Short mmCIF file of C-alpha atoms and ligand atoms in Angstrom, two decimals:
data_model
loop_
_atom_site.label_atom_id
_atom_site.label_comp_id
_atom_site.label_asym_id
_atom_site.label_seq_id
_atom_site.Cartn_x
_atom_site.Cartn_y
_atom_site.Cartn_z
CA MET I 1 0.00 0.00 0.00
CA PRO I 2 1.47 3.40 -0.95
CA LEU I 3 2.39 5.56 2.02
CA ASP I 4 -0.22 8.20 1.04
CA ASP I 5 -2.98 5.70 1.61
CA VAL I 6 -1.70 4.72 5.04
CA PHE I 7 -2.09 8.35 6.07
CA LEU I 8 -5.50 8.63 4.46
CA LEU I 9 -6.73 5.52 6.27
CA LEU I 10 -5.36 6.85 9.54
CA GLN I 11 -7.16 10.07 8.85
CA SER I 12 -10.38 8.30 7.96
CA TRP I 13 -10.32 6.42 11.32
CA LEU I 14 -9.83 9.73 13.06
CA ASP I 15 -12.75 11.09 11.10
CA ARG I 16 -15.00 8.23 12.13
CA LEU I 17 -13.98 8.82 15.72
CA VAL I 18 -14.91 12.47 15.38
CA ARG I 19 -18.30 11.44 13.99
CA ARG I 20 -18.84 8.99 16.82
CA LEU I 21 -18.35 11.89 19.19
CA ARG I 22 -21.39 13.30 17.37
CA LEU I 23 -19.45 16.17 15.89
CA GLY I 24 -20.41 15.26 12.38
CA ARG I 25 -22.90 12.99 10.67
CA PRO I 26 -22.12 9.93 8.56
CA PRO I 27 -22.51 10.24 4.81
CA ALA I 28 -25.90 9.20 3.44
CA SER I 29 -25.71 6.17 1.18
CA GLY I 30 -27.73 4.71 -1.67
CA HIS I 31 -27.06 7.20 -4.46
CA ARG I 32 -24.21 7.95 -6.82
CA ARG I 33 -21.66 10.64 -6.10
CA LEU I 34 -19.72 13.00 -8.34
CA LEU I 35 -15.97 13.48 -8.81
CA ILE I 36 -14.88 16.03 -11.43
CA VAL I 37 -11.19 16.32 -12.25
CA GLN I 38 -10.40 19.40 -14.36
CA ILE I 39 -7.09 19.62 -16.19
CA ASP I 40 -6.93 23.38 -16.60
CA GLY I 41 -5.99 24.65 -20.07
CA LEU I 42 -5.71 21.30 -21.89
CA SER I 43 -7.11 21.37 -25.43
CA ARG I 44 -8.30 18.21 -27.13
CA GLY I 45 -5.42 18.58 -29.61
CA VAL I 46 -2.79 18.56 -26.85
CA LEU I 47 -4.60 15.76 -24.99
CA GLU I 48 -4.57 13.57 -28.09
CA ARG I 49 -0.89 14.22 -28.59
CA ALA I 50 -0.13 13.47 -24.92
CA LEU I 51 -2.05 10.18 -25.19
CA ARG I 52 -0.20 9.24 -28.40
CA GLU I 53 3.15 9.98 -26.77
CA ARG I 54 2.12 8.02 -23.64
CA ARG I 55 2.53 11.04 -21.41
CA MET I 56 -0.72 10.19 -19.62
CA PRO I 57 -0.60 6.41 -19.41
CA PHE I 58 -3.27 6.06 -16.72
CA LEU I 59 -5.86 8.26 -18.47
CA GLY I 60 -4.99 6.44 -21.69
CA ARG I 61 -5.80 3.08 -20.09
CA LEU I 62 -9.06 4.43 -18.63
CA LEU I 63 -10.12 5.59 -22.09
CA GLN I 64 -9.10 2.37 -23.79
CA HIS I 65 -10.68 -0.15 -21.48
CA GLY I 66 -11.33 1.37 -18.09
CA GLY I 67 -14.82 2.66 -18.68
CA LEU I 68 -14.24 6.33 -19.62
CA ARG I 69 -15.52 7.64 -22.94
CA LEU I 70 -14.02 10.72 -24.65
CA VAL I 71 -16.70 13.26 -25.60
CA PRO I 72 -15.67 16.33 -27.65
CA MET I 73 -16.59 19.61 -25.99
CA SER I 74 -16.60 23.17 -27.31
CA VAL I 75 -16.44 25.73 -24.53
CA GLY I 76 -17.72 28.90 -26.27
CA LEU I 77 -16.39 32.41 -25.71
CA PRO I 78 -14.48 33.58 -23.84
CA SER I 79 -12.43 30.40 -23.58
CA SER I 80 -11.50 31.07 -19.98
CA THR I 81 -11.84 29.34 -16.60
CA PRO I 82 -14.31 31.66 -14.80
CA ALA I 83 -16.81 31.69 -17.69
CA PHE I 84 -16.54 27.91 -18.05
CA GLN I 85 -16.95 27.14 -14.36
CA MET I 86 -19.86 29.55 -13.92
CA ALA I 87 -21.79 27.88 -16.78
CA ALA I 88 -20.95 24.33 -15.66
CA MET I 89 -21.49 24.89 -11.93
CA TYR I 90 -24.74 26.92 -12.07
CA GLY I 91 -26.15 26.42 -15.56
CA VAL I 92 -26.32 30.17 -16.24
CA ARG I 93 -25.09 32.18 -19.24
CA PRO I 94 -22.27 34.12 -17.63
CA ASP I 95 -21.59 37.85 -17.90
CA ILE I 96 -17.85 37.14 -17.57
CA PRO I 97 -16.13 38.37 -20.75
CA GLY I 98 -12.58 37.66 -19.56
CA PHE I 99 -10.22 37.07 -16.69
CA HIS I 100 -10.05 40.82 -16.09
CA TYR I 101 -12.77 43.26 -17.17
CA HIS I 102 -14.70 46.35 -16.14
CA ASP I 103 -18.30 46.60 -15.00
CA LYS I 104 -19.46 50.03 -16.24
CA ARG I 105 -22.68 50.02 -14.25
CA ARG I 106 -20.87 49.31 -10.99
CA ARG I 107 -17.88 51.43 -12.07
CA ALA I 108 -15.45 48.76 -10.92
CA ASP I 109 -13.01 46.25 -12.37
CA VAL I 110 -13.32 42.54 -11.86
CA TYR I 111 -9.91 40.90 -11.63
CA PHE I 112 -10.18 37.28 -10.55
CA PRO I 113 -6.95 36.89 -8.60
CA ARG I 114 -7.98 39.85 -6.41
CA ALA I 115 -9.61 38.70 -3.18
CA GLY I 116 -13.36 39.17 -3.10
CA ASP I 117 -13.95 39.66 -6.83
CA ALA I 118 -14.77 36.01 -7.57
CA ALA I 119 -17.08 35.79 -4.54
CA TRP I 120 -18.96 38.88 -5.74
CA VAL I 121 -19.34 37.55 -9.29
CA GLU I 122 -20.49 34.16 -7.97
CA ALA I 123 -23.14 35.69 -5.70
CA GLN I 124 -24.46 37.86 -8.59
CA HIS I 125 -24.73 34.93 -11.00
CA ALA I 126 -25.87 32.13 -8.67
CA ASP I 127 -28.82 34.17 -7.43
CA GLY I 128 -30.17 31.36 -5.27
CA ARG I 129 -29.47 28.51 -7.73
CA ARG I 130 -28.00 25.31 -6.35
CA GLY I 131 -24.40 24.70 -7.47
CA ILE I 132 -23.26 21.24 -8.58
CA VAL I 133 -20.78 20.95 -5.70
CA ALA I 134 -23.28 21.81 -2.92
CA GLY I 135 -22.36 19.88 0.22
CA GLY I 136 -18.99 18.87 -1.22
CA SER I 137 -15.54 20.32 -1.86
CA THR I 138 -13.79 22.34 -4.54
CA TYR I 139 -10.03 22.64 -4.95
CA GLY I 140 -8.30 25.15 -7.20
CA CYS I 141 -11.55 26.43 -8.73
CA VAL I 142 -12.44 30.07 -9.38
CA PHE I 143 -15.87 29.63 -7.81
CA THR I 144 -17.14 27.44 -4.97
CA GLY I 145 -20.03 25.83 -6.87
CA GLY I 146 -21.83 25.88 -3.52
CA ALA I 147 -19.19 23.67 -1.87
CA ALA I 148 -19.16 23.66 1.92
CA ASN I 149 -15.40 23.19 1.89
CA ASN I 150 -13.73 25.58 -0.49
CA LEU I 151 -10.70 26.59 1.49
CA PHE I 152 -8.47 26.52 -1.54
CA SER I 153 -10.68 28.32 -4.05
CA PHE I 154 -10.01 31.81 -5.42
CA ALA I 155 -13.46 32.94 -4.32
CA MET I 156 -12.95 32.22 -0.67
CA LEU I 157 -9.29 33.08 -0.23
CA LYS I 158 -10.24 36.18 1.68
CA ARG I 159 -13.24 34.91 3.59
CA PRO I 160 -13.08 31.10 3.77
CA SER I 161 -16.36 29.60 4.91
CA GLY I 162 -14.18 26.59 5.84
CA ALA I 163 -15.28 23.65 7.89
CA GLY I 164 -15.70 23.56 11.64
CA LEU I 165 -12.89 22.96 14.07
CA ALA I 166 -13.45 19.20 14.24
CA GLN I 167 -13.17 18.87 10.48
CA ALA I 168 -10.14 21.11 10.47
CA LEU I 169 -8.50 18.86 13.06
CA SER I 170 -9.04 15.75 10.99
CA ALA I 171 -7.63 17.58 7.99
CA ILE I 172 -4.45 18.20 9.94
CA VAL I 173 -3.30 14.61 9.55
CA VAL I 174 -3.56 14.94 5.77
CA MET I 175 -1.96 18.36 5.89
CA LEU I 176 1.01 17.12 7.91
CA TRP I 177 1.62 14.33 5.43
CA VAL I 178 1.37 16.76 2.50
CA ILE I 179 3.98 18.92 4.21
CA VAL I 180 6.36 16.05 4.88
CA LYS I 181 5.98 14.63 1.38
CA SER I 182 6.21 18.01 -0.35
CA VAL I 183 9.32 19.00 1.57
CA VAL I 184 11.03 15.80 0.49
CA VAL I 185 9.94 16.06 -3.15
CA SER I 186 10.80 19.79 -3.28
CA ALA I 187 14.25 19.07 -1.91
CA ILE I 188 14.83 16.47 -4.62
CA VAL I 189 13.54 18.79 -7.37
CA ILE I 190 15.57 21.77 -6.16
CA ASP I 191 18.67 19.65 -5.76
CA ARG I 192 18.40 18.33 -9.31
CA ALA I 193 17.74 21.84 -10.64
CA LEU I 194 20.79 23.26 -8.86
CA LEU I 195 22.98 20.63 -10.45
CA GLY I 196 21.47 21.65 -13.80
CA PHE I 197 22.13 25.38 -13.19
CA VAL I 198 25.77 24.69 -12.39
CA ALA I 199 26.08 22.79 -15.65
CA ASP I 200 24.23 25.44 -17.68
CA PRO I 201 24.53 28.88 -16.00
CA VAL I 202 23.36 30.79 -19.13
CA ASN I 203 19.85 29.38 -18.96
CA ALA I 204 19.65 29.48 -15.17
CA PRO I 205 17.35 32.56 -14.92
CA ARG I 206 14.63 30.90 -17.00
CA GLY I 207 15.29 27.77 -15.01
CA TRP I 208 14.50 29.54 -11.74
CA LYS I 209 11.06 30.49 -13.02
CA LEU I 210 10.27 26.92 -14.01
CA LEU I 211 11.62 25.69 -10.70
CA ALA I 212 9.34 28.06 -8.78
CA ILE I 213 6.32 26.82 -10.76
CA LYS I 214 7.36 23.21 -10.32
CA VAL I 215 7.80 23.37 -6.59
CA GLY I 216 4.88 25.73 -5.90
CA VAL I 217 2.13 24.45 -8.15
CA SER I 218 3.23 21.02 -9.17
CA VAL I 219 4.54 19.71 -5.88
CA TRP I 220 2.80 21.51 -3.01
CA VAL I 221 -0.53 22.49 -4.52
CA ARG I 222 -1.04 19.29 -6.49
CA HIS I 223 -0.28 17.06 -3.50
CA LEU I 224 -2.46 19.15 -1.26
CA PHE I 225 -5.39 18.96 -3.71
CA THR I 226 -4.98 15.24 -4.37
CA LEU I 227 -4.74 14.24 -0.73
CA SER I 228 -7.49 16.57 0.45
CA ALA I 229 -9.77 15.31 -2.32
CA SER I 230 -8.89 11.69 -1.46
CA ARG I 231 -9.90 12.42 2.10
CA ASP I 232 -13.28 13.73 0.86
CA LEU I 233 -13.74 10.58 -1.24
CA TYR I 234 -13.06 8.31 1.75
CA ASN I 235 -15.60 10.36 3.69
CA GLY I 236 -18.23 10.08 0.95
CA ALA I 237 -18.62 13.79 0.12
CA PRO I 238 -21.55 14.10 -2.34
CA ALA I 239 -19.49 16.02 -4.92
CA VAL I 240 -15.81 16.89 -5.32
CA TYR I 241 -14.40 19.22 -8.01
CA VAL I 242 -10.58 19.30 -8.26
CA ASN I 243 -8.87 21.64 -10.71
CA TYR I 244 -5.22 20.87 -11.48
CA LEU I 245 -3.50 24.07 -12.57
CA ASP I 246 -0.06 22.60 -13.39
CA TYR I 247 -0.39 22.36 -17.16
CA ASP I 248 -2.12 25.76 -17.58
CA VAL I 249 0.50 27.59 -15.54
CA VAL I 250 3.50 26.07 -17.37
CA SER I 251 1.76 26.49 -20.72
CA HIS I 252 1.18 30.23 -20.05
CA ALA I 253 4.91 30.57 -19.42
CA TYR I 254 6.25 28.46 -22.32
CA GLY I 255 3.41 27.69 -24.74
CA PRO I 256 0.85 24.87 -24.98
CA TYR I 257 3.05 22.42 -26.92
CA ASP I 258 6.29 23.10 -25.05
CA ARG I 259 7.91 19.97 -23.64
CA ARG I 260 7.89 21.44 -20.13
CA ALA I 261 4.11 21.93 -20.33
CA LEU I 262 3.61 18.43 -21.73
CA ARG I 263 5.77 17.04 -18.94
CA ALA I 264 3.44 18.60 -16.34
CA LEU I 265 0.71 16.29 -17.65
CA ARG I 266 2.49 13.23 -16.33
CA SER I 267 2.20 14.41 -12.72
CA VAL I 268 -1.47 15.26 -13.25
CA ASP I 269 -1.95 11.75 -14.64
CA ARG I 270 -0.43 10.30 -11.46
CA SER I 271 -2.83 12.36 -9.35
CA ILE I 272 -5.81 11.12 -11.38
CA HIS I 273 -4.53 7.60 -10.80
CA GLN I 274 -4.40 8.17 -7.08
CA LEU I 275 -7.93 9.61 -6.95
CA CYS I 276 -9.28 6.67 -8.97
CA ARG I 277 -7.54 4.22 -6.63
CA THR I 278 -9.29 5.87 -3.70
CA VAL I 279 -12.63 5.70 -5.54
CA ARG I 280 -12.11 1.95 -6.06
CA ARG I 281 -11.42 1.44 -2.35
CA VAL I 282 -14.82 2.89 -1.38
CA PRO I 283 -17.26 1.20 -3.80
CA GLU I 284 -20.07 1.82 -1.28
CA HIS I 285 -19.86 5.55 -2.08
CA ALA I 286 -20.43 4.88 -5.81
CA TYR I 287 -18.44 7.73 -7.34
CA ASP I 288 -18.74 8.59 -11.04
CA VAL I 289 -15.44 10.10 -12.25
CA TYR I 290 -15.37 12.77 -14.99
CA VAL I 291 -12.12 14.18 -16.38
CA LEU I 292 -12.56 17.39 -18.36
CA SER I 293 -10.86 20.58 -19.48
CA ASP I 294 -12.16 24.16 -19.44
CA HIS I 295 -10.28 25.58 -22.48
CA GLY I 296 -7.07 25.18 -24.46
CA GLN I 297 -4.33 27.69 -25.21
CA ALA I 298 -2.86 29.34 -28.29
CA HIS I 299 0.87 29.91 -28.76
CA CYS I 300 1.37 33.70 -28.80
CA THR I 301 3.92 36.47 -29.06
CA PRO I 302 3.58 39.12 -26.32
CA PHE I 303 2.42 42.42 -27.91
CA ASP I 304 5.20 44.56 -26.42
CA ARG I 305 7.82 42.43 -28.18
CA LEU I 306 6.39 43.68 -31.49
CA THR I 307 6.47 47.32 -30.44
CA GLY I 308 9.79 47.67 -28.65
CA GLY I 309 8.20 47.63 -25.21
CA ARG I 310 5.08 49.75 -25.85
CA ARG I 311 2.15 48.02 -24.25
CA LEU I 312 -1.24 47.95 -25.99
CA GLU I 313 -2.81 50.36 -23.47
CA ARG I 314 -0.18 52.93 -24.41
CA VAL I 315 -0.58 52.39 -28.15
CA LEU I 316 -4.33 52.85 -27.81
CA PHE I 317 -4.10 56.11 -25.87
CA GLU I 318 -1.24 57.60 -27.85
CA ASP I 319 -2.21 56.61 -31.37
CA PHE I 320 -6.00 56.43 -31.24
CA LEU I 321 -7.66 57.94 -28.19
CA ASN I 322 -5.49 60.99 -27.57
CA PRO I 323 -3.28 61.47 -30.63
CA GLY I 324 -2.99 65.25 -30.10
CA GLY I 325 -1.92 64.83 -26.48
CA ALA I 326 1.77 64.88 -27.30
CA HIS I 327 1.59 68.59 -28.07
CA GLU I 328 -0.25 69.62 -24.92
CA VAL I 329 2.27 68.75 -22.26
CA GLY I 330 5.85 67.68 -22.37
CA PRO I 331 8.79 67.89 -20.01
CA MET I 332 10.51 70.42 -22.32
CA ARG I 333 7.63 72.90 -22.31
CA PRO I 334 6.94 75.36 -19.49
CA GLU I 335 3.47 74.01 -18.66
CA GLY I 336 5.03 70.57 -18.56
CA ARG I 337 6.86 71.50 -15.37
CA LYS I 338 3.72 70.91 -13.36
CA VAL I 339 4.00 67.62 -11.51
CA ALA I 340 0.77 66.20 -12.87
CA ALA I 341 1.71 67.01 -16.43
CA GLY I 342 5.17 65.59 -15.82
CA ILE I 343 3.75 62.30 -14.66
CA LYS I 344 1.43 62.27 -17.65
CA ALA I 345 4.39 62.82 -19.93
CA ILE I 346 6.32 60.02 -18.31
CA ARG I 347 3.37 57.68 -18.46
CA THR I 348 2.73 58.40 -22.11
CA GLY I 349 6.31 57.58 -22.99
CA ARG I 350 7.93 60.98 -23.59
CA ALA I 351 10.33 61.12 -20.65
CA PRO I 352 14.11 60.59 -20.90
CA GLY I 353 15.31 57.00 -21.13
CA LEU I 354 16.24 56.08 -17.60
CA VAL I 355 13.18 57.64 -15.97
CA GLN I 356 10.99 56.05 -18.62
CA ARG I 357 12.49 52.65 -18.00
CA PHE I 358 11.88 53.04 -14.28
CA MET I 359 8.25 54.04 -14.93
CA ASN I 360 7.81 51.09 -17.29
CA TYR I 361 9.08 48.88 -14.52
CA LEU I 362 6.66 50.38 -12.00
CA GLU I 363 3.82 50.10 -14.47
CA ASN I 364 4.55 46.44 -15.07
CA ASP I 365 5.40 45.25 -11.60
CA PHE I 366 3.87 47.76 -9.18
CA PRO I 367 0.92 49.30 -11.05
CA TRP I 368 -0.92 50.09 -7.81
CA LEU I 369 1.73 52.72 -7.04
CA LEU I 370 0.33 54.55 -10.05
CA GLY I 371 -3.20 53.96 -8.81
CA GLU I 372 -3.97 51.21 -11.29
CA LEU I 373 -4.43 47.50 -11.53
CA LYS I 374 -1.93 45.81 -13.77
CA GLU I 375 -2.92 46.01 -17.44
CA ALA I 376 -5.65 48.61 -16.89
CA ARG I 377 -5.50 52.28 -17.74
CA GLU I 378 -7.99 55.11 -17.83
CA GLN I 379 -7.79 58.55 -19.41
CA GLY I 380 -10.37 61.06 -20.60
CA GLY I 381 -13.34 58.85 -19.71
CA VAL I 382 -12.02 55.82 -21.59
CA ARG I 383 -10.85 52.71 -19.77
CA VAL I 384 -8.68 50.05 -21.43
CA ILE I 385 -8.10 46.62 -19.94
CA CYS I 386 -5.80 43.96 -21.33
CA ALA I 387 -6.89 40.54 -20.17
CA GLY I 388 -4.80 38.13 -22.28
CA PRO I 389 -5.08 37.75 -26.07
CA ASN I 390 -8.12 40.00 -25.58
CA ALA I 391 -8.47 43.63 -24.55
CA PHE I 392 -11.51 45.75 -23.73
CA VAL I 393 -12.17 49.43 -24.49
CA TYR I 394 -14.92 51.05 -22.37
CA PHE I 395 -16.43 54.51 -22.86
CA LEU I 396 -17.36 55.36 -19.31
CA ASP I 397 -19.80 58.24 -19.90
CA VAL I 398 -22.57 55.75 -20.76
CA ALA I 399 -23.33 52.90 -18.33
CA GLU I 400 -24.84 50.60 -20.96
CA PRO I 401 -22.84 49.04 -23.82
CA LEU I 402 -22.25 51.48 -26.72
CA GLU I 403 -23.05 50.51 -30.29
CA ILE I 404 -20.52 51.07 -33.05
CA ASP I 405 -22.32 54.18 -34.40
CA ALA I 406 -21.80 55.92 -31.07
CA VAL I 407 -18.14 54.87 -31.02
CA ASP I 408 -17.72 56.22 -34.58
CA VAL I 409 -19.10 59.61 -33.52
CA ARG I 410 -16.58 59.85 -30.67
CA PHE I 411 -13.56 58.54 -32.59
CA PRO I 412 -14.21 58.40 -36.35
CA GLY I 413 -12.35 55.57 -38.06
CA MET I 414 -10.84 54.23 -34.86
CA ALA I 415 -12.41 50.74 -34.98
CA GLU I 416 -11.15 50.17 -38.54
CA GLY I 417 -7.75 51.65 -37.69
CA LEU I 418 -7.38 49.35 -34.71
CA SER I 419 -8.25 46.30 -36.80
CA ARG I 420 -5.34 47.20 -39.10
CA THR I 421 -2.87 47.66 -36.25
CA ARG I 422 0.12 45.35 -36.08
CA GLY I 423 -0.64 42.78 -33.41
CA VAL I 424 -4.43 43.04 -33.71
CA GLY I 425 -6.31 40.09 -35.22
CA PHE I 426 -9.86 41.45 -35.17
CA VAL I 427 -12.11 43.87 -33.30
CA LEU I 428 -15.63 43.08 -32.09
CA ALA I 429 -18.39 45.67 -31.66
CA ARG I 430 -22.16 45.84 -31.24
CA SER I 431 -24.63 47.25 -33.77
CA ALA I 432 -28.40 47.55 -34.10
CA ASP I 433 -28.27 44.44 -36.34
CA GLY I 434 -26.18 42.36 -33.95
CA PRO I 435 -22.46 41.94 -33.35
CA LEU I 436 -19.86 43.04 -35.90
CA CYS I 437 -16.38 41.67 -36.49
CA ILE I 438 -13.98 44.23 -37.93
CA TRP I 439 -11.14 42.48 -39.72
CA ARG I 440 -8.27 44.13 -41.63
CA GLY I 441 -10.27 47.36 -41.91
CA LYS I 442 -13.60 45.86 -43.06
CA ARG I 443 -16.83 45.13 -41.15
CA TYR I 444 -18.40 41.66 -41.17
CA ARG I 445 -21.72 40.57 -39.69
CA LEU I 446 -22.01 37.18 -38.03
CA ASN I 447 -23.42 35.53 -41.16
CA GLU I 448 -20.47 36.86 -43.18
CA LEU I 449 -17.68 35.56 -40.91
CA GLY I 450 -16.89 32.73 -43.34
CA ASP I 451 -16.05 35.31 -46.05
CA GLY I 452 -13.27 36.91 -44.06
CA PRO I 453 -11.88 36.46 -40.59
CA PHE I 454 -12.90 32.83 -40.10
CA ALA I 455 -12.79 31.51 -43.67
CA GLY I 456 -12.26 27.78 -43.84
CA ARG I 457 -13.25 27.02 -40.26
CA ALA I 458 -15.27 23.79 -40.05
CA ASP I 459 -16.73 24.96 -36.71
CA LEU I 460 -17.88 28.35 -38.06
CA ALA I 461 -21.30 28.03 -36.39
CA LEU I 462 -19.65 27.61 -32.97
CA VAL I 463 -17.37 30.62 -33.53
CA SER I 464 -20.31 32.76 -34.58
CA GLN I 465 -22.40 31.62 -31.59
CA GLY I 466 -19.44 32.34 -29.30
CA ILE I 467 -19.11 35.91 -30.63
CA GLU I 468 -22.85 36.45 -30.27
CA ASP I 469 -22.74 35.23 -26.63
CA LEU I 470 -19.66 37.32 -25.82
CA MET I 471 -21.07 40.56 -27.21
CA ALA I 472 -24.38 39.93 -25.42
CA MET I 473 -22.49 40.21 -22.12
CA PRO I 474 -23.07 43.70 -20.69
CA SER I 475 -19.55 43.71 -19.21
CA ALA I 476 -17.76 43.01 -22.51
CA GLY I 477 -16.04 46.19 -23.73
CA ASP I 478 -17.68 48.61 -26.18
CA LEU I 479 -14.84 47.41 -28.38
CA VAL I 480 -13.26 44.01 -27.84
CA LEU I 481 -9.83 43.49 -29.39
CA TYR I 482 -8.33 40.10 -30.06
CA GLY I 483 -4.66 39.52 -30.93
CA LEU I 484 -5.35 36.04 -32.28
CA GLU I 485 -4.55 35.33 -35.91
CA ALA I 486 -3.09 38.78 -36.45
CA PRO I 487 -0.96 39.15 -39.61
CA VAL I 488 2.12 38.47 -37.43
CA GLY I 489 0.54 35.38 -35.82
CA ASN I 490 -1.17 35.02 -32.44
CA VAL I 491 -0.53 37.90 -30.05
CA SER I 492 -1.26 38.32 -26.35
CA TYR I 493 -1.58 41.75 -24.69
CA ILE I 494 -0.03 40.57 -21.45
CA SER I 495 3.38 39.00 -21.08
CA GLU I 496 2.75 35.31 -21.70
CA ILE I 497 3.56 32.79 -24.43
CA GLY I 498 0.49 30.61 -23.97
CA ALA I 499 -2.79 32.54 -23.92
CA HIS I 500 -6.52 31.92 -24.05
CA ALA I 501 -9.95 33.64 -24.12
CA GLY I 502 -10.43 33.57 -27.90
CA PRO I 503 -11.90 31.45 -30.68
CA THR I 504 -8.89 29.60 -32.15
CA GLU I 505 -9.50 25.88 -32.52
CA ASP I 506 -7.07 24.91 -29.78
CA GLU I 507 -8.64 27.35 -27.32
CA MET I 508 -12.26 26.39 -27.97
CA HIS I 509 -12.11 22.63 -28.37
CA THR I 510 -11.63 20.45 -25.31
CA PHE I 511 -13.13 17.22 -24.00
CA VAL I 512 -15.07 15.49 -21.26
CA ALA I 513 -14.08 11.94 -20.39
CA ALA I 514 -17.37 10.60 -19.00
CA PRO I 515 -18.11 7.22 -17.39
CA ALA I 516 -19.17 4.77 -20.10
CA HIS I 517 -22.12 3.55 -18.03
CA VAL I 518 -23.59 7.05 -17.69
CA GLU I 519 -25.97 8.43 -20.30
CA PHE I 520 -24.13 11.38 -21.83
CA PRO I 521 -24.48 13.42 -25.07
CA GLU I 522 -22.28 12.61 -28.08
CA ARG I 523 -20.85 16.11 -28.01
CA ILE I 524 -21.06 19.21 -25.81
CA THR I 525 -21.28 22.60 -27.56
CA HIS I 526 -21.31 24.84 -24.47
CA PRO I 527 -20.38 24.18 -20.80
CA ILE I 528 -23.93 25.16 -19.81
CA GLU I 529 -24.96 21.71 -21.13
CA LEU I 530 -22.86 20.08 -18.40
CA TYR I 531 -24.97 21.57 -15.63
CA PRO I 532 -28.04 19.30 -15.83
CA ARG I 533 -25.75 16.22 -16.06
CA PHE I 534 -23.87 17.19 -12.92
CA ALA I 535 -26.86 18.66 -11.05
CA ARG I 536 -28.54 15.23 -11.17
CA TYR I 537 -26.12 14.06 -8.48
CA GLN I 538 -27.52 16.79 -6.26
CA GLU I 539 -31.18 15.93 -6.83
CA VAL I 540 -30.86 12.44 -5.36
CA ALA I 541 -28.88 13.74 -2.42
ZN1 LIG B 601 -4.99 29.99 -17.99
#
């Protein structure tokens, strides 16, 4: 018996003891339970390659003869974790246009890593609906899905609803083992890496970044999630949703097909193996195991590499939204001596080299010193947010979304100009006749997408539906820019090599591996279709 399981058994005895002391109640029996394992960021294309190359031998065996069936899934737009999980967990069409966006009516940004934002979005959307994880646990998810135990979710980082003291105590055994195991594994990983750095000092800086990811996400977090989820399975929690972030994180740093990202899949495969072993040990709890992915990634070039360090926010304000500004204030002109004007000059890129470099550094790494969130900037009633391969432009004087005619009045020709900018793939806008896609200077309606921006796509109907859904979200920008399939290739507006939120095939097409004995559709065309399948486990409970 692997050592992990010895600790889990020990913990489960402790748990039973706690229950006997009438501090908790035994799990109800007689119905099936739900285990969802999400492999964040894994497209069907990369999954198929990983299976071919035997990088996920356990999942491969499950699919071949272990009772899991691979169902193609298209995740819609944006191809991003919060939108996916909101649709799957609550069965609602989300108003979540990206990982970072602005809510004009509330006059506030939503930025998921910031404490409290996810909880607010979840409360707004759930609106009394029962989540698919009610009474269970979520690990590594953006939202709780109604889980009682969600200690490790984004949404509850600030205000964990956590379990009671008794439960916390029984979790300590698992926690202690995770610590012991992770310390040992980290030491081995770090030791090996150090040997590598000595041998290859030139590549050491990049190596440090990978090492930090490896030890942080892939050792500590993955072990913590796997063991905590195993503990829930032993205890018969009605639903458990585990999200493994390893692949997504490495893929953002190096690209979706990079060998380091593919290598991360092997550890995830081992964790799936461990969870399935636990499920087999407790047949009385009757768990159905689903393995799925929320979106894929596209290989991108960061925008500022195309522009010599000018970020998209700056290009937008200097070249499109305030092109005359350069003549109003400048450090060389008398009125430019005012502090405010001086800062404006520095921030719009007209200060001497060293100062400018320092400001660029502040802007990138400490944006709150300048009163901003990273990748957001506001000037003259216009707010720009870069969220990934997508960016939003909001005109703040009107609380409701603006149609393209109103944008044209404010900035004639801007939408077309943007669509011809180096590093821009296409621009989306709203019109009285529905959404528009502006591509290489020309406007296309949804039924014309096949003539231009998405010519040759076999899944054209899904792309068009995705754009319609995205532009129906009140929080999507008045203009939505995408860097995907720009003339120079895929581009992201933040500094990352792997990116997602858009409609490229790799981003949109993923999979659900569903139990063969469960009735399940042949194909899923939007995560909202998952909700009734998963909610069924709640109804019997
Ligand atoms: Zn991601």
